[in-house]
Short mmCIF file of C-alpha atoms in Angstrom, two decimals:
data_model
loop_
_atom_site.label_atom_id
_atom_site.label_comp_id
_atom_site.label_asym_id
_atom_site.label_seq_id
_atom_site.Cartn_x
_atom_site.Cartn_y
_atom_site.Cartn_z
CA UNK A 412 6.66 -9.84 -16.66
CA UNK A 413 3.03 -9.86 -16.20
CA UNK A 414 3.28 -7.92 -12.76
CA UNK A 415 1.72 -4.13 -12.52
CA UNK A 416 4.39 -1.79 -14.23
CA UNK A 417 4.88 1.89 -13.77
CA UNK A 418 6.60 4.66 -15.63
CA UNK A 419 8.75 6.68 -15.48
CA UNK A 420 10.69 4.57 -11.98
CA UNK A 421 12.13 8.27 -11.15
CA UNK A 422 11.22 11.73 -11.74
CA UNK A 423 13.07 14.92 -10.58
CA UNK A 424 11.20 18.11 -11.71
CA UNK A 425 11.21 21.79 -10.82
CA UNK A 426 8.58 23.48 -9.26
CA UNK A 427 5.92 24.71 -11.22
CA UNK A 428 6.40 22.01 -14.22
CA UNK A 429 4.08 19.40 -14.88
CA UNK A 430 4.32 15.59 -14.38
CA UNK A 431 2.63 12.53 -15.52
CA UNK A 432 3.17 9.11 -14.60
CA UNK A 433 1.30 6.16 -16.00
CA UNK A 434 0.45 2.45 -14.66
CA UNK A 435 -0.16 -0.17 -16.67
CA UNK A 436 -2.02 -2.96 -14.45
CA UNK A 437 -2.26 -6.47 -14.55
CA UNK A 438 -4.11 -8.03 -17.60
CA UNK A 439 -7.84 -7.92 -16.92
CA UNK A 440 -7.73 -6.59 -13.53
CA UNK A 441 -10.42 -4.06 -13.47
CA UNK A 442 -9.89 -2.24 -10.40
CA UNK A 443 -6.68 0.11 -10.03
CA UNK A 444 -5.63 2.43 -7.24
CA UNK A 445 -3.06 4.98 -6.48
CA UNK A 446 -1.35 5.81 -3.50
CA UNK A 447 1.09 8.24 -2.57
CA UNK A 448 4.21 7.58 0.08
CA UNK A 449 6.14 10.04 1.54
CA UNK A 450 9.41 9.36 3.33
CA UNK A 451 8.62 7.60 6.87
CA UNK A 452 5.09 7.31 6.58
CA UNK A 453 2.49 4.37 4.99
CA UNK A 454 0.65 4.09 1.79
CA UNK A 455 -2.30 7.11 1.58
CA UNK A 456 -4.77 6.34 -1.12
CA UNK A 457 -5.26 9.06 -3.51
CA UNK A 458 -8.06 7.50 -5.81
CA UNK A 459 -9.85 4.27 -7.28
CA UNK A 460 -10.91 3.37 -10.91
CA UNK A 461 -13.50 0.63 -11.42
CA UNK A 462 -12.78 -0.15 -15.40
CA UNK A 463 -12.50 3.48 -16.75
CA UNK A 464 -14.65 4.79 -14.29
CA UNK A 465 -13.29 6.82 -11.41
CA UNK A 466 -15.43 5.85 -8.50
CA UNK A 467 -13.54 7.42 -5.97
CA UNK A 468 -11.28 10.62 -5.09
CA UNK A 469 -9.59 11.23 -1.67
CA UNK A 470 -9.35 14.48 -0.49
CA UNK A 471 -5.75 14.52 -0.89
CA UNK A 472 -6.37 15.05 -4.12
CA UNK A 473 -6.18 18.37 -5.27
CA UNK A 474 -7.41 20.68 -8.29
CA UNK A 475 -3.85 19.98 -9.12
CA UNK A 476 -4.11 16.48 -9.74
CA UNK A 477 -6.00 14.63 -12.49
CA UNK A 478 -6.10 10.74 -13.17
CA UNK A 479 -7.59 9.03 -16.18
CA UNK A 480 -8.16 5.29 -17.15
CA UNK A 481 -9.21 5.62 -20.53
CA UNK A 482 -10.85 1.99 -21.95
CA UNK A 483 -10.02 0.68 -18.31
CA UNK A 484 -6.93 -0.19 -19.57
CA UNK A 485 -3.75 1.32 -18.28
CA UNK A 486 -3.87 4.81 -15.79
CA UNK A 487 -2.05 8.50 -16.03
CA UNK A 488 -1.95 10.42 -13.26
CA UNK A 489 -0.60 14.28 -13.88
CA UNK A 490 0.55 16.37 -11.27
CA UNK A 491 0.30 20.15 -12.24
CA UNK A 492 2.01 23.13 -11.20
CA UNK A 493 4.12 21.04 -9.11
CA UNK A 494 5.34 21.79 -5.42
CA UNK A 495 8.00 21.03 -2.85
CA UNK A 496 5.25 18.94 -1.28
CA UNK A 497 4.92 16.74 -4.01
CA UNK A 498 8.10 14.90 -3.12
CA UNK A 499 6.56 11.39 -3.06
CA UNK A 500 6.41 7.86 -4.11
CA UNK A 501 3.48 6.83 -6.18
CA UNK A 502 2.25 3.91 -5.96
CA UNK A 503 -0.12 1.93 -8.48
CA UNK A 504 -2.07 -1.09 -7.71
CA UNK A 505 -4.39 -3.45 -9.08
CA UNK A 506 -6.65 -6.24 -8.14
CA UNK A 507 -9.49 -7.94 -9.72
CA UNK A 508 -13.23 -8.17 -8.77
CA UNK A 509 -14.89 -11.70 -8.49
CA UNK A 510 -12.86 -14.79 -9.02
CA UNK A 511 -10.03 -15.96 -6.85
CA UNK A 512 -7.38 -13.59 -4.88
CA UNK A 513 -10.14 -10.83 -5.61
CA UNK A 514 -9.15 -9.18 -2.19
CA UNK A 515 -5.29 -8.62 -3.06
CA UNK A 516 -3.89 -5.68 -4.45
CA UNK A 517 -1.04 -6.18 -6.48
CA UNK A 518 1.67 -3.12 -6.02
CA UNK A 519 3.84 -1.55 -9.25
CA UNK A 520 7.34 -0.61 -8.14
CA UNK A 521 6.35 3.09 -8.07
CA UNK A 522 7.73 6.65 -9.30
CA UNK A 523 9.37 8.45 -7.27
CA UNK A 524 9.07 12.20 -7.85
CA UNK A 525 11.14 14.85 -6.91
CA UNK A 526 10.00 18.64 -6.79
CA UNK A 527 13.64 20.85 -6.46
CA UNK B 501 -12.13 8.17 10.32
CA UNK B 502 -10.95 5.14 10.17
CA UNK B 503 -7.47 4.59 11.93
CA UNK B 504 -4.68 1.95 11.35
CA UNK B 505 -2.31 2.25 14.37
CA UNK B 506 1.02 -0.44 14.85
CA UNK B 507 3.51 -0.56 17.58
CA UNK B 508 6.32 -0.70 17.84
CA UNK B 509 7.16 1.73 15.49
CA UNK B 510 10.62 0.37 15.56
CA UNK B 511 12.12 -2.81 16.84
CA UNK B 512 15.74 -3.64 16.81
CA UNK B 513 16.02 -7.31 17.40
CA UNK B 514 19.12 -10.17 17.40
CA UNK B 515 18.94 -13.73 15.06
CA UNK B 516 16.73 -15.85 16.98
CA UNK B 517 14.77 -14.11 18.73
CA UNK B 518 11.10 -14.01 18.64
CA UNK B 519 8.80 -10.94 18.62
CA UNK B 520 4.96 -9.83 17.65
CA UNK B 521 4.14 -6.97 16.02
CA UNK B 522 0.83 -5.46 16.61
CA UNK B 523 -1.57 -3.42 14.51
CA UNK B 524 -5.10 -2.12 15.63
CA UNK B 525 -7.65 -0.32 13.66
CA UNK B 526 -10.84 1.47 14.83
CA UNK B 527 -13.77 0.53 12.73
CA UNK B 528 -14.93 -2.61 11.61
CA UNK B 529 -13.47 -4.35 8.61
CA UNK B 530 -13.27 -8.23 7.69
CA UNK B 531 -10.20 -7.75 5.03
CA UNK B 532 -6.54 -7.25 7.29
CA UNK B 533 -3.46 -6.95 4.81
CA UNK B 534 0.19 -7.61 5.94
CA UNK B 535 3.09 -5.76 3.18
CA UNK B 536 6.57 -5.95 3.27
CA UNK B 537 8.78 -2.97 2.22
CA UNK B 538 12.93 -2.96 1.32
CA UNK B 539 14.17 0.45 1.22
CA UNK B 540 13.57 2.52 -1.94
CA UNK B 541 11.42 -0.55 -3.00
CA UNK B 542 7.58 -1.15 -3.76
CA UNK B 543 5.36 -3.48 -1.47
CA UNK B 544 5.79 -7.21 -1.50
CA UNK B 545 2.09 -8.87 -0.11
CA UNK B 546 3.05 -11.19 3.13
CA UNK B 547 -0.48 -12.31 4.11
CA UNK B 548 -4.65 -11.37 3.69
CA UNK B 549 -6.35 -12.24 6.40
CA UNK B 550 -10.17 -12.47 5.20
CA UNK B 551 -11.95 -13.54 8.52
CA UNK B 552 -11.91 -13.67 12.38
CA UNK B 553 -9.36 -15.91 13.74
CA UNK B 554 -8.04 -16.41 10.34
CA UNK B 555 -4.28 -17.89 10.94
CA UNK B 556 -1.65 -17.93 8.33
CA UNK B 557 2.46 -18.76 8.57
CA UNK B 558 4.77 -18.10 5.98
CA UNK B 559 8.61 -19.48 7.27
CA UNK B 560 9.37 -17.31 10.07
CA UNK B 561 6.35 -15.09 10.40
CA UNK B 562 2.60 -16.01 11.40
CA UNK B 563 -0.19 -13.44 11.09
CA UNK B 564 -3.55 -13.87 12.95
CA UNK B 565 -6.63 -11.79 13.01
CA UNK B 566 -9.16 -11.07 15.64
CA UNK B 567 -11.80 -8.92 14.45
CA UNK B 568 -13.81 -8.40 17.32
CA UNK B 569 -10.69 -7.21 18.98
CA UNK B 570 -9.62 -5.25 15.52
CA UNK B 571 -6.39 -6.65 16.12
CA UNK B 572 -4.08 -8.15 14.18
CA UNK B 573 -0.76 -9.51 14.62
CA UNK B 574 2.69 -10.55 13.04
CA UNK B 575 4.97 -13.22 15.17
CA UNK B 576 8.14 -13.51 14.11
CA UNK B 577 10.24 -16.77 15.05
CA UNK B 578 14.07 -16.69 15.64
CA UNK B 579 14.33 -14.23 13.33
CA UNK B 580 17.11 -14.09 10.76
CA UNK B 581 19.03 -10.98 9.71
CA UNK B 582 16.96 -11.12 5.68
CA UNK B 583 13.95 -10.51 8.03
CA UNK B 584 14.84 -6.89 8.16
CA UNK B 585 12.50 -4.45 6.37
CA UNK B 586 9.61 -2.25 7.01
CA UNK B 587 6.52 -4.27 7.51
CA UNK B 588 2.71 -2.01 7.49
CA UNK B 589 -0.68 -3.70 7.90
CA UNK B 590 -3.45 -2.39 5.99
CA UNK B 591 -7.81 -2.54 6.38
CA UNK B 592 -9.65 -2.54 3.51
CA UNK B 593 -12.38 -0.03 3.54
CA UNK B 594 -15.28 -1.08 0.72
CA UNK B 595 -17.69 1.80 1.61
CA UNK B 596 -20.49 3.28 -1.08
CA UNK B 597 -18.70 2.90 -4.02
CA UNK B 598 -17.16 -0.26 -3.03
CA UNK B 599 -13.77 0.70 -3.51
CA UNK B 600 -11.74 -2.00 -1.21
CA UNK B 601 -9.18 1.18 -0.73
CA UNK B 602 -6.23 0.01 1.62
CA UNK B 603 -5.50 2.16 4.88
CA UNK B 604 -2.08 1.38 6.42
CA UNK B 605 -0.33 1.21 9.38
CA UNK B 606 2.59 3.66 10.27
CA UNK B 607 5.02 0.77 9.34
CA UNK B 608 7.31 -0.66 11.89
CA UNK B 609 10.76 -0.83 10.73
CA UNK B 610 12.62 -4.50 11.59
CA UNK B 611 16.41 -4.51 12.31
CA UNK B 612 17.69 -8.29 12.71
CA UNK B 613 21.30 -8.08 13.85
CA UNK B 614 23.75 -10.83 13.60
#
């Protein structure tokens, strides 16, 4: 499968406890995204990565949340000190700058969290 | 801030019937993205729409673009009941640091009954 993967698919935690998910994009794509979906509502973008680089935060990010791309390969993104609020789907994407289909983004299936 | 709005929010439709979804946005952008969503599932990309007037069909659904209107839309054609899903459009926003970050639609949920 050479599609963007994410892990863990589904992740209930309590309160307080930290999370981390990771995306793996597709091969040689060197821009990756994450968004976050909650029940009802579209994608919100939560932050961009240009090869390792992290070129872009929204401000739905909190101190709380941290994302990485270490050797602009495959992303983490850790949640701590989780809250009921959290309660989301996250959602990883790729796409790749210059060349043809630059301008699609390529979704991973997701991880769904769940703060009890 | 840029805004991504589609109506209906909801449309409950019979098999072979025809209906357009619409989906505005409120600052300019030449990059209009149409996703398709299953419950409990990821997005599936329908169309990218790259330029004004820009006209694409896929089986039963046709997406068009006006960008001096910042409207897009999604016709569906005697619809069939596998049509049924949540569909969201999305603007790419490139900005400073170039980002291309998507900004989507509300979603309008599609219910195709027999």
């Amino acid at each position: 499968d050479t599609g963007v993967s994410q892990d863990p698919r589904h992740k209930i935690t309590k309160r307080g406890q930290n999370v981390t998910f990771r995306c793996d994009p597709i091969s040689e794509h060197n821009r990756l995204y994450w968004y976050r979906q909650t029940l009802g509502q579209g994608p919100e973008f939560l932050t961009y990565f240009q090869n390792e680089a992290q070129l872009e935060k929204s401000r739905l990010l909190s101190d709380r949340f941290s994302a990485e791309r270490p050797k602009g390969s495959f992303s983490t993104l850790e949640i701590q000190r989780t809250e009921q609020g959290d309660s989301a789907m996250y959602l990883c994407a790729s796409s790749l700058r210059g060349g043809r289909g630059e301008y699609e983004q390529y979704f991973g299936p997701g991880t769904r969290l769940t703060v009890t | 801030e840029l805004k991504v709005e589609q109506n209906p929010l909801f449309l409950s439709m019979q098999e072979g019937k025809n209906y357009t979804i619409y989906c505005n946005y409120s600052t300019t952008s030449d990059r209009l993205y149409w996703y398709r969503q299953d419950p409990g599932k990821s997005l599936e990309s329908l169309f990218v729409l790259l330029s004004n007037g820009a006209v694409k069909q896929e089986g039963r659904l046709m997406a068009s673009l006006d960008t001096k209107a910042r409207l897009s839309t999604l016709h569906i054609t005697a619809a069939v009941h596998d049509l049924s899903a949540t569909y969201f459009c999305a603007v790419a926003v490139y900005g400073s640091s170039n980002t291309g970050k998507l900004i989507f639609g509300q979603g309008t949920t599609l219910q195709v009954k027999p």
